[in-house]
Coordinates of C-alpha atoms in Angstrom, one line a residue:
M10 CA 47.2 10.6 24.3
T11 CA 47.5 14.3 23.1
E12 CA 44.3 14.2 21.6
V13 CA 42.6 12.5 25.1
I14 CA 44.5 15.4 27.5
S15 CA 43.4 17.9 25.1
R16 CA 39.7 16.6 25.9
F17 CA 40.6 16.1 29.2
S18 CA 41.4 19.8 29.6
K19 CA 38.0 20.7 28.1
Y20 CA 35.8 18.4 30.5
K21 CA 37.8 19.6 33.3
S22 CA 36.5 22.9 33.1
D23 CA 32.9 21.5 33.1
H24 CA 31.5 22.3 36.6
R25 CA 29.4 19.1 36.5
I26 CA 32.6 17.2 36.7
T27 CA 34.5 19.5 38.9
Q28 CA 31.7 19.9 41.3
R29 CA 31.9 16.2 42.2
I30 CA 35.4 14.6 41.3
T31 CA 38.4 16.2 42.5
V32 CA 40.7 13.5 41.9
S33 CA 44.0 12.8 39.5
L34 CA 44.5 13.1 35.9
P35 CA 44.3 9.2 35.3
H36 CA 40.8 9.2 37.0
Y37 CA 39.5 12.0 34.8
L38 CA 41.0 10.2 31.6
N39 CA 39.0 7.2 32.9
F40 CA 35.8 8.9 33.1
I41 CA 36.2 10.5 29.6
C42 CA 37.2 7.4 28.1
N43 CA 33.9 5.9 29.2
C44 CA 32.2 8.9 28.5
F45 CA 33.1 8.6 24.7
T46 CA 32.0 5.1 24.7
G47 CA 28.5 6.3 25.0
A48 CA 26.8 6.6 27.9
L49 CA 27.0 9.9 29.5
C50 CA 28.0 12.5 27.1
Q51 CA 24.8 14.8 26.6
K52 CA 23.4 17.3 29.1
S53 CA 20.9 16.0 31.6
A54 CA 19.3 16.5 34.8
F55 CA 22.2 15.0 36.5
K56 CA 24.2 17.8 38.2
Y57 CA 27.3 15.5 38.3
P58 CA 28.5 12.1 36.6
P59 CA 26.9 9.1 38.9
S60 CA 29.5 6.9 40.1
D61 CA 27.4 4.0 39.6
L62 CA 26.2 4.0 36.0
P63 CA 24.9 0.7 34.3
E64 CA 27.4 -0.9 32.0
M65 CA 26.6 -1.2 28.6
P66 CA 26.4 -4.8 27.0
P67 CA 29.4 -5.0 24.8
C68 CA 29.0 -4.8 20.9
N69 CA 31.7 -6.2 18.4
F70 CA 30.6 -4.2 15.4
K71 CA 32.6 -1.0 14.6
P72 CA 30.9 1.8 12.9
E73 CA 32.4 4.1 10.1
E74 CA 33.8 7.1 11.2
Y75 CA 31.7 10.1 11.0
K76 CA 33.1 12.9 8.5
G77 CA 30.2 14.6 7.2
M78 CA 28.6 18.1 8.3
S79 CA 28.4 19.6 11.7
K80 CA 25.8 19.1 14.0
E81 CA 25.3 22.9 13.9
R82 CA 25.0 22.9 10.3
M83 CA 22.3 20.2 10.0
M84 CA 20.4 22.0 12.9
E85 CA 20.6 25.1 10.8
I86 CA 19.1 23.4 7.6
R87 CA 16.4 21.8 9.9
R88 CA 15.5 25.2 11.0
Q89 CA 15.5 26.7 7.6
N90 CA 14.8 24.1 4.7
C91 CA 12.9 21.3 6.6
N92 CA 9.5 21.4 7.2
P93 CA 8.6 22.9 10.8
M94 CA 7.2 19.9 12.0
T95 CA 10.6 18.4 12.2
M96 CA 11.8 20.9 14.7
K97 CA 8.7 20.3 16.8
V98 CA 8.8 16.2 16.8
T99 CA 12.6 16.6 17.4
Y100 CA 13.3 14.5 21.0
Y101 CA 15.6 15.6 23.5
K102 CA 16.3 19.3 24.6
K103 CA 19.8 18.1 23.0
P104 CA 19.0 16.3 20.0
V105 CA 20.5 12.5 19.1
F106 CA 22.6 13.1 15.5
I107 CA 22.3 9.3 14.2
H108 CA 25.0 8.2 12.0
Q109 CA 24.7 4.5 11.7
G110 CA 23.1 1.7 12.9
Y111 CA 23.6 -2.2 13.2
M112 CA 21.0 -4.6 14.9
Q113 CA 19.6 -3.2 18.2
W114 CA 22.5 -0.6 18.2
L115 CA 22.4 2.8 16.9
W116 CA 25.7 5.4 17.1
D117 CA 25.5 9.0 16.7
V118 CA 28.2 11.5 14.6
D119 CA 30.3 11.5 18.0
G120 CA 30.9 8.1 18.0
R121 CA 28.6 7.2 21.2
R122 CA 26.7 4.2 21.3
Y123 CA 22.8 3.8 22.1
L124 CA 20.6 0.7 22.9
D125 CA 17.7 1.3 20.7
L126 CA 14.5 0.4 22.3
F127 CA 12.1 2.3 20.0
A128 CA 13.4 0.8 16.7
G129 CA 12.0 4.3 14.6
V130 CA 8.6 4.0 16.2
A131 CA 8.5 0.2 16.3
T132 CA 9.5 0.3 12.5
V133 CA 12.9 -1.8 12.6
S134 CA 11.5 -5.2 13.4
V135 CA 14.5 -7.3 12.9
G136 CA 17.3 -5.1 13.4
H137 CA 19.0 -1.8 11.8
C138 CA 20.8 -3.0 8.7
H139 CA 20.1 -6.6 9.1
P140 CA 22.9 -8.5 6.9
K141 CA 20.0 -10.8 5.4
V142 CA 17.6 -8.0 4.7
T143 CA 20.5 -5.6 3.5
A144 CA 21.8 -8.3 0.9
A145 CA 18.2 -9.0 -0.4
A146 CA 18.1 -5.1 -1.0
E147 CA 21.5 -5.0 -2.5
Q148 CA 20.8 -7.8 -4.8
Q149 CA 17.5 -6.3 -5.8
L150 CA 18.9 -3.0 -6.6
K151 CA 21.5 -4.5 -8.8
R152 CA 18.7 -6.2 -10.9
L153 CA 15.8 -3.9 -11.1
W154 CA 15.0 -0.8 -9.1
H155 CA 11.4 0.0 -10.1
T156 CA 8.7 -1.1 -12.1
T157 CA 4.9 -1.0 -11.7
N158 CA 2.2 -3.8 -11.6
I159 CA 1.1 -2.9 -15.1
Y160 CA 3.9 -5.5 -15.7
V161 CA 4.2 -8.7 -14.2
Y162 CA 7.4 -9.2 -12.0
P163 CA 8.5 -12.0 -9.9
P164 CA 9.4 -10.1 -6.7
L165 CA 5.7 -8.9 -6.2
H166 CA 4.0 -12.0 -6.8
E167 CA 6.8 -14.2 -4.6
Y168 CA 6.0 -11.7 -1.7
C169 CA 2.3 -11.7 -2.2
E170 CA 2.0 -15.4 -1.9
K171 CA 4.2 -15.7 1.1
L172 CA 2.5 -13.1 2.9
A173 CA -0.7 -14.5 2.4
S174 CA 0.7 -17.4 3.9
Y175 CA 0.7 -15.8 7.2
L176 CA -2.9 -15.0 7.4
P177 CA -5.8 -17.1 8.0
D178 CA -8.7 -17.6 5.6
P179 CA -10.4 -15.7 4.2
L180 CA -7.7 -13.0 4.1
K181 CA -5.7 -13.6 1.0
V182 CA -6.1 -10.6 -1.3
I183 CA -3.3 -8.1 -1.1
Y184 CA -3.1 -4.4 -1.6
L185 CA 0.4 -3.2 -1.5
T186 CA 1.2 0.7 -0.5
N187 CA 4.0 2.9 0.8
S188 CA 2.8 3.4 4.2
G189 CA 0.2 3.1 7.2
S190 CA -1.3 6.0 6.5
E191 CA -2.0 5.2 2.9
A192 CA -3.1 1.6 4.0
N193 CA -5.8 2.8 6.5
D194 CA -7.0 5.5 4.0
L195 CA -7.5 2.5 1.3
A196 CA -9.2 0.6 3.9
M197 CA -11.6 3.2 5.1
L198 CA -12.5 3.8 1.0
M199 CA -12.8 -0.2 0.5
A200 CA -15.2 -0.4 3.5
R201 CA -17.6 2.4 2.6
L202 CA -17.8 0.8 -1.1
H203 CA -18.5 -2.4 0.1
T204 CA -20.8 -1.6 2.8
G205 CA -22.6 1.3 0.9
N206 CA -22.1 2.8 4.5
F207 CA -20.4 5.8 5.3
D208 CA -19.7 6.0 9.3
I209 CA -16.7 4.5 10.9
I210 CA -16.0 3.9 14.6
T211 CA -12.7 4.4 16.3
F212 CA -11.3 4.5 19.7
R213 CA -10.7 7.6 21.8
G214 CA -6.6 7.7 22.1
S215 CA -6.1 5.8 18.7
Y216 CA -3.6 6.8 16.0
H217 CA -4.3 5.5 12.3
G218 CA -2.7 7.9 10.2
G219 CA -2.1 11.9 9.4
S220 CA -3.6 12.1 6.0
P221 CA -6.5 14.1 5.5
Q222 CA -9.2 11.0 5.7
T223 CA -7.1 8.7 8.3
M224 CA -7.2 12.0 10.7
G225 CA -10.7 11.3 11.4
L226 CA -10.0 7.7 12.5
T227 CA -7.0 9.4 14.7
S228 CA -8.2 10.4 18.0
N229 CA -5.8 12.7 19.8
A230 CA -5.8 16.4 20.0
A231 CA -2.4 16.6 19.2
Y232 CA -2.5 15.3 15.9
K233 CA -5.5 17.6 14.9
Y234 CA -5.9 20.7 12.9
P235 CA -8.7 23.2 13.0
I236 CA -9.9 22.2 9.6
A237 CA -12.7 19.5 8.5
N238 CA -11.0 16.2 8.1
G239 CA -12.1 12.6 8.1
L240 CA -15.7 13.2 7.9
G241 CA -17.9 10.4 9.3
C242 CA -15.5 9.2 11.6
T243 CA -16.9 8.5 15.2
N244 CA -14.5 8.0 18.4
T245 CA -16.0 5.8 21.2
M246 CA -14.7 5.2 24.7
C247 CA -11.4 3.4 24.6
P248 CA -11.6 0.3 26.9
D249 CA -8.6 1.4 29.2
V250 CA -8.7 -1.2 32.2
F251 CA -6.1 1.0 33.7
R252 CA -7.0 4.8 33.3
G253 CA -10.6 4.4 32.3
P254 CA -13.3 4.1 34.6
W255 CA -13.5 0.3 34.8
G256 CA -10.9 -2.1 35.0
G257 CA -9.3 -4.7 37.5
S258 CA -6.5 -7.1 38.1
H259 CA -7.7 -9.9 35.7
C260 CA -8.9 -7.7 32.5
R261 CA -6.1 -8.0 30.0
D262 CA -4.1 -10.5 28.0
S263 CA -0.7 -9.3 29.5
P264 CA 1.8 -10.6 31.8
V265 CA 1.0 -8.1 34.1
Q266 CA -2.2 -6.8 35.1
T267 CA -3.3 -3.5 36.8
I268 CA -2.9 -2.9 40.5
R269 CA -6.6 -2.2 40.5
E270 CA -8.5 -4.1 42.9
C271 CA -11.0 -6.5 41.0
G272 CA -14.2 -8.3 42.4
C273 CA -15.2 -10.2 39.6
A274 CA -16.2 -13.9 39.5
Q275 CA -14.1 -16.3 37.8
G276 CA -14.3 -15.7 34.1
H277 CA -16.8 -13.0 34.1
C278 CA -15.3 -9.6 33.4
M279 CA -17.3 -6.4 34.7
A280 CA -15.3 -3.9 33.2
N281 CA -15.9 -5.6 29.8
E282 CA -19.2 -5.4 30.0
H283 CA -19.4 -1.7 31.1
Y284 CA -17.1 -0.6 28.3
I285 CA -19.4 -2.8 25.5
G286 CA -22.1 -0.6 27.1
Q287 CA -20.5 2.6 26.0
L288 CA -20.0 1.0 22.3
K289 CA -23.8 0.3 22.2
E290 CA -24.4 3.7 23.6
T291 CA -22.3 5.2 20.7
F292 CA -24.2 3.2 18.4
A293 CA -27.6 4.2 20.0
T294 CA -26.4 8.0 19.9
S295 CA -23.9 8.8 17.4
V296 CA -23.9 6.9 14.2
P297 CA -27.1 5.7 11.8
S298 CA -28.1 2.2 12.1
Q299 CA -26.0 0.9 9.5
I300 CA -22.1 1.6 9.5
A301 CA -19.2 1.2 7.4
A302 CA -16.5 -0.1 9.7
F303 CA -15.0 -0.4 12.9
F304 CA -11.0 0.4 12.9
G305 CA -9.0 -1.2 15.9
E306 CA -5.2 -1.5 17.0
P307 CA -5.2 -4.8 19.0
I308 CA -2.9 -2.7 21.4
Q309 CA -2.9 0.9 21.0
G310 CA 0.4 2.2 19.9
V311 CA 0.7 5.8 20.0
G312 CA -2.1 5.7 22.8
G313 CA 0.4 4.2 25.1
A314 CA 0.3 0.5 24.7
V315 CA -3.3 0.4 25.6
Q316 CA -4.7 -3.0 26.2
Y317 CA -8.5 -4.0 26.3
P318 CA -10.5 -6.7 28.4
K319 CA -9.7 -10.1 26.9
N320 CA -13.2 -10.5 25.2
Y321 CA -14.0 -6.9 24.2
L322 CA -12.7 -7.1 20.5
K323 CA -14.7 -10.2 20.0
E324 CA -17.9 -8.8 21.2
A325 CA -17.5 -5.4 19.8
Y326 CA -16.9 -7.5 15.9
K327 CA -20.4 -9.3 16.6
L328 CA -22.2 -5.8 17.2
V329 CA -20.2 -3.8 14.2
R330 CA -21.4 -6.8 11.9
E331 CA -24.9 -6.6 13.1
R332 CA -24.8 -3.3 11.9
G333 CA -23.5 -3.9 8.6
G334 CA -20.0 -2.9 9.0
V335 CA -16.9 -4.5 8.3
C336 CA -13.9 -4.9 11.0
I337 CA -10.8 -3.9 10.4
A338 CA -7.4 -4.6 12.6
D339 CA -4.7 -1.9 12.3
E340 CA -1.3 -4.2 12.4
V341 CA 1.2 -1.3 12.1
Q342 CA 2.5 -1.8 15.3
T343 CA 1.5 -5.0 16.6
G344 CA 2.1 -7.2 13.5
F345 CA 4.7 -9.5 12.4
G346 CA 5.7 -11.3 15.7
R347 CA 6.0 -8.2 17.9
T348 CA 3.4 -9.2 20.4
G349 CA 5.2 -12.8 20.9
T350 CA 2.4 -15.1 21.5
H351 CA 1.0 -14.8 17.7
F352 CA 2.1 -13.4 14.5
W353 CA -0.7 -10.9 14.4
G354 CA -2.2 -9.0 17.5
F355 CA -6.2 -9.9 16.3
Q356 CA -5.0 -13.4 16.9
G357 CA -4.5 -12.6 20.6
H358 CA -8.2 -11.4 20.8
D359 CA -9.6 -14.9 19.1
V360 CA -11.0 -12.7 16.1
I361 CA -10.6 -12.8 12.3
P362 CA -11.2 -9.1 10.9
D363 CA -12.5 -8.4 7.4
M364 CA -9.5 -6.4 6.7
V365 CA -5.9 -5.9 8.3
T366 CA -3.8 -3.0 7.6
M367 CA 0.1 -3.0 8.2
A368 CA 3.1 -1.1 7.5
K369 CA 6.5 -0.2 9.7
G370 CA 8.0 -3.3 10.7
I371 CA 6.6 -4.9 7.4
G372 CA 10.0 -3.7 5.5
N373 CA 12.3 -3.3 8.8
G374 CA 12.0 0.4 7.8
F375 CA 11.7 0.3 4.1
P376 CA 8.7 2.6 3.2
M377 CA 6.0 0.0 2.6
G378 CA 2.2 -0.9 3.8
A379 CA -0.4 -3.1 2.7
V380 CA -4.0 -3.8 3.1
V381 CA -5.2 -7.7 3.4
T382 CA -8.8 -8.4 2.8
T383 CA -11.4 -11.1 1.6
P384 CA -12.2 -12.1 -2.2
E385 CA -15.7 -10.8 -1.6
I386 CA -14.5 -7.2 -0.3
A387 CA -11.8 -7.1 -3.1
A388 CA -14.6 -7.5 -5.6
S389 CA -16.6 -4.6 -4.5
F390 CA -13.3 -2.4 -5.0
A391 CA -12.9 -3.8 -8.6
K392 CA -15.4 -1.6 -10.1
G393 CA -13.3 1.3 -10.4
V394 CA -9.4 1.5 -11.2
H395 CA -7.2 1.8 -8.4
F396 CA -3.3 2.0 -9.0
N397 CA -0.4 2.9 -7.1
T398 CA 2.8 3.7 -9.2
F399 CA 5.1 2.7 -6.1
G400 CA 3.0 0.0 -4.1
G401 CA 4.7 -3.5 -4.6
N402 CA 7.8 -1.7 -6.0
P403 CA 10.6 -4.7 -6.6
V404 CA 13.0 -3.4 -4.0
A405 CA 10.2 -3.1 -1.4
C406 CA 9.0 -6.6 -2.3
A407 CA 12.3 -8.1 -2.1
V408 CA 13.2 -6.2 1.1
A409 CA 9.5 -7.2 3.0
S410 CA 10.1 -10.9 1.7
S411 CA 13.5 -11.3 3.4
V412 CA 12.2 -9.7 6.7
L413 CA 9.1 -12.4 6.7
D414 CA 12.2 -15.2 6.3
V415 CA 14.4 -13.5 9.1
I416 CA 11.5 -13.4 11.6
R417 CA 11.4 -17.1 11.1
E418 CA 14.8 -18.0 11.1
D419 CA 16.2 -15.8 13.8
G420 CA 13.2 -16.8 16.1
A421 CA 12.5 -13.0 16.4
Q422 CA 8.8 -14.2 17.6
Q423 CA 10.2 -16.2 20.3
I424 CA 12.5 -13.3 21.6
S425 CA 9.8 -11.0 21.7
L426 CA 7.9 -13.5 23.7
D427 CA 10.8 -14.3 26.1
V428 CA 12.4 -10.8 26.4
G429 CA 9.1 -8.9 26.5
T430 CA 7.6 -11.1 29.0
Y431 CA 11.2 -10.6 31.4
L432 CA 11.0 -7.0 30.8
M433 CA 7.3 -6.5 32.0
T434 CA 7.7 -8.9 34.8
E435 CA 10.9 -6.8 35.9
L436 CA 9.4 -3.5 35.4
A437 CA 6.3 -4.6 37.2
K438 CA 8.6 -4.9 40.4
L439 CA 9.8 -1.3 39.7
R440 CA 6.3 -0.3 39.7
D441 CA 5.7 -1.4 42.8
K442 CA 8.7 0.1 44.2
Y443 CA 7.9 3.8 42.9
E444 CA 4.9 5.7 43.4
I445 CA 5.2 7.6 40.0
I446 CA 5.1 4.4 38.0
G447 CA 1.3 3.6 37.7
D448 CA 1.0 0.6 35.2
V449 CA 3.0 -1.6 33.2
R450 CA 1.7 -3.4 30.6
G451 CA 1.4 -4.8 26.8
K452 CA 2.5 -8.1 25.1
G453 CA 5.8 -9.4 23.9
L454 CA 8.1 -6.1 22.8
Q455 CA 4.7 -3.9 22.6
I456 CA 5.4 -2.6 26.2
G457 CA 3.8 0.6 27.9
V458 CA 5.1 2.2 31.3
E459 CA 2.2 4.8 32.4
M460 CA 4.0 7.6 34.8
V461 CA 1.3 9.0 37.1
K462 CA 1.7 11.7 40.0
D463 CA 0.5 9.0 42.6
K464 CA -1.3 5.6 42.2
V465 CA -4.4 6.7 44.0
S466 CA -5.2 9.5 41.7
R467 CA -3.8 8.1 38.7
D468 CA -3.3 11.5 37.2
P469 CA -0.6 11.6 34.4
L470 CA 3.2 12.7 35.4
P471 CA 3.5 16.5 34.0
P472 CA 5.3 16.7 30.9
Q473 CA 8.2 18.4 32.5
A474 CA 9.0 15.3 35.0
M475 CA 8.5 13.0 31.8
S476 CA 11.1 15.2 29.8
E477 CA 13.6 14.8 32.8
I478 CA 13.2 11.2 33.2
F479 CA 13.4 10.6 29.4
E480 CA 16.4 12.9 29.0
D481 CA 18.5 10.9 31.7
I482 CA 17.5 7.6 30.1
K483 CA 19.0 8.7 27.0
D484 CA 22.0 10.4 28.5
M485 CA 23.0 6.9 29.8
G486 CA 22.7 5.2 26.4
V487 CA 19.1 4.3 25.9
L488 CA 16.5 5.5 23.4
I489 CA 12.9 4.9 24.3
G490 CA 9.6 6.5 22.8
K491 CA 6.6 8.5 24.7
G492 CA 3.1 8.1 24.1
G493 CA -0.7 8.3 25.6
V494 CA -3.0 11.1 25.2
Y495 CA -1.1 13.4 27.6
G496 CA 2.4 12.0 26.8
Q497 CA 2.5 10.1 30.1
T498 CA 3.6 6.8 28.9
F499 CA 6.8 5.7 28.2
R500 CA 6.8 3.2 25.0
I501 CA 9.3 0.3 24.7
K502 CA 9.2 -1.2 21.2
P503 CA 12.8 -2.5 20.1
P504 CA 14.1 -4.4 17.3
M505 CA 13.1 -8.0 18.0
C506 CA 16.6 -9.0 18.1
I507 CA 17.5 -7.7 21.5
T508 CA 18.6 -10.0 24.2
M509 CA 18.3 -10.4 28.2
E510 CA 21.5 -8.7 28.5
D511 CA 19.9 -5.9 27.1
A512 CA 16.9 -6.0 28.9
D513 CA 19.1 -5.9 32.3
F514 CA 21.2 -2.8 30.9
F515 CA 17.8 -1.1 30.3
L516 CA 16.0 -2.2 33.5
A517 CA 19.1 -1.0 35.2
V518 CA 19.3 2.5 33.6
F519 CA 15.3 2.8 33.9
N520 CA 15.7 2.4 37.8
K521 CA 18.4 4.8 37.9
S522 CA 16.8 7.5 36.1
I523 CA 13.5 7.1 38.2
Q524 CA 15.6 6.9 41.7
S525 CA 17.5 10.3 40.5
Y526 CA 14.5 12.0 39.8
M527 CA 12.7 10.8 43.2
E528 CA 16.0 12.3 44.7
R529 CA 15.7 15.7 43.0
T530 CA 12.2 16.1 43.9

């Protein structure tokens, strides 16, 4: 009680509290106790603590007490010893100092709890420190930390066989890497060697990595440097049926469609025809008659959960193959059941690519990636020696193998479908309620909420406004992401273990944050 009263004295001097609350000590203490459980402890655009904050769902996991270095010391080291990009990408005006995680929850160094709806950028697929995955890692660590594939060891072969079983024929040859950028870099090389061609096409707004080669595949100015990179990469118009020039209310494979009117006949998508026309124009004007590859995310991730017309990828694949190219599906964010209806995002487009690249959710946060391709393409690549010291590391394979088991045993793909569909349909109701919510889209637990100045212009909501809403959501106990070419889209990509109760909590928080922003403006 002495400690609580001491904290009360500190908070009582805070004008944000005294401005609004003029009640007795017990009420103050009640407020402070609630505050330290995780909802309202960091500075936001709120001028005073709202009296109707959503209540966070209960959690029976108790984190360890943090006894490490101070937040001030961490920021000092971050500024002086970490690369400058860590400061540039640090989320929030007042950063979140993460200490521990369990399933869909994160705790900061002060013991505040957060519902994690971003999963370390769509990476923690089955939950932070999932007990079964953790046990698999511990068991392998006790047996063998590292060897390379110049030797034959069980975890590598057990995992490759298991992963191959999740992919359709002829996608059965696996190259293990350490990241998505590395996987996409390798896929570029393999495509060029196999086809004998050089040029590669990607969508505008795409993100496929930050290495010197994959930077060419990535089409977003924020990730570009003023030097030659990714030579031979050409970006074509992204078939975005919300922000693009064409689109209607029946275009995409999503529980929620755009609010744009559609006059297309049943089974006929004029928007798709126009976007395919743009791809044909790219072939006619910007690349040679023969190309090496086409890269496409089944749903754009960093680009803001952008979805294409339903038959676009099927027609695009046909055009690419007619020009000698191979088709590569970047499943770094859409794979491993996240879209709900299918295990792989490309399956929702009724296509089979020539190569699939993956990372992030493959290891639930353990550094790992992969390229899966056909025996024919693999044979083309075998003319030289490709060796990866850490690719297929025993611990990585044990972790990834456990992730596949947990996805099946926990029903993670079904959770993605059920909870994700519910989230999107409820978010669509908020879109209809607020002028600044322009679009809700996605599949499963890969969701984007695009914010606009108004629904008529569809102009992006300015960064300052996005930041205010973003900060309020965090201060009420939820962590989400941002994306889109203009940073105008909120990204919701949680661990695939969240519940309907978690979804309702987020919906209440999101509604409150938008409502508060509208009242302030």
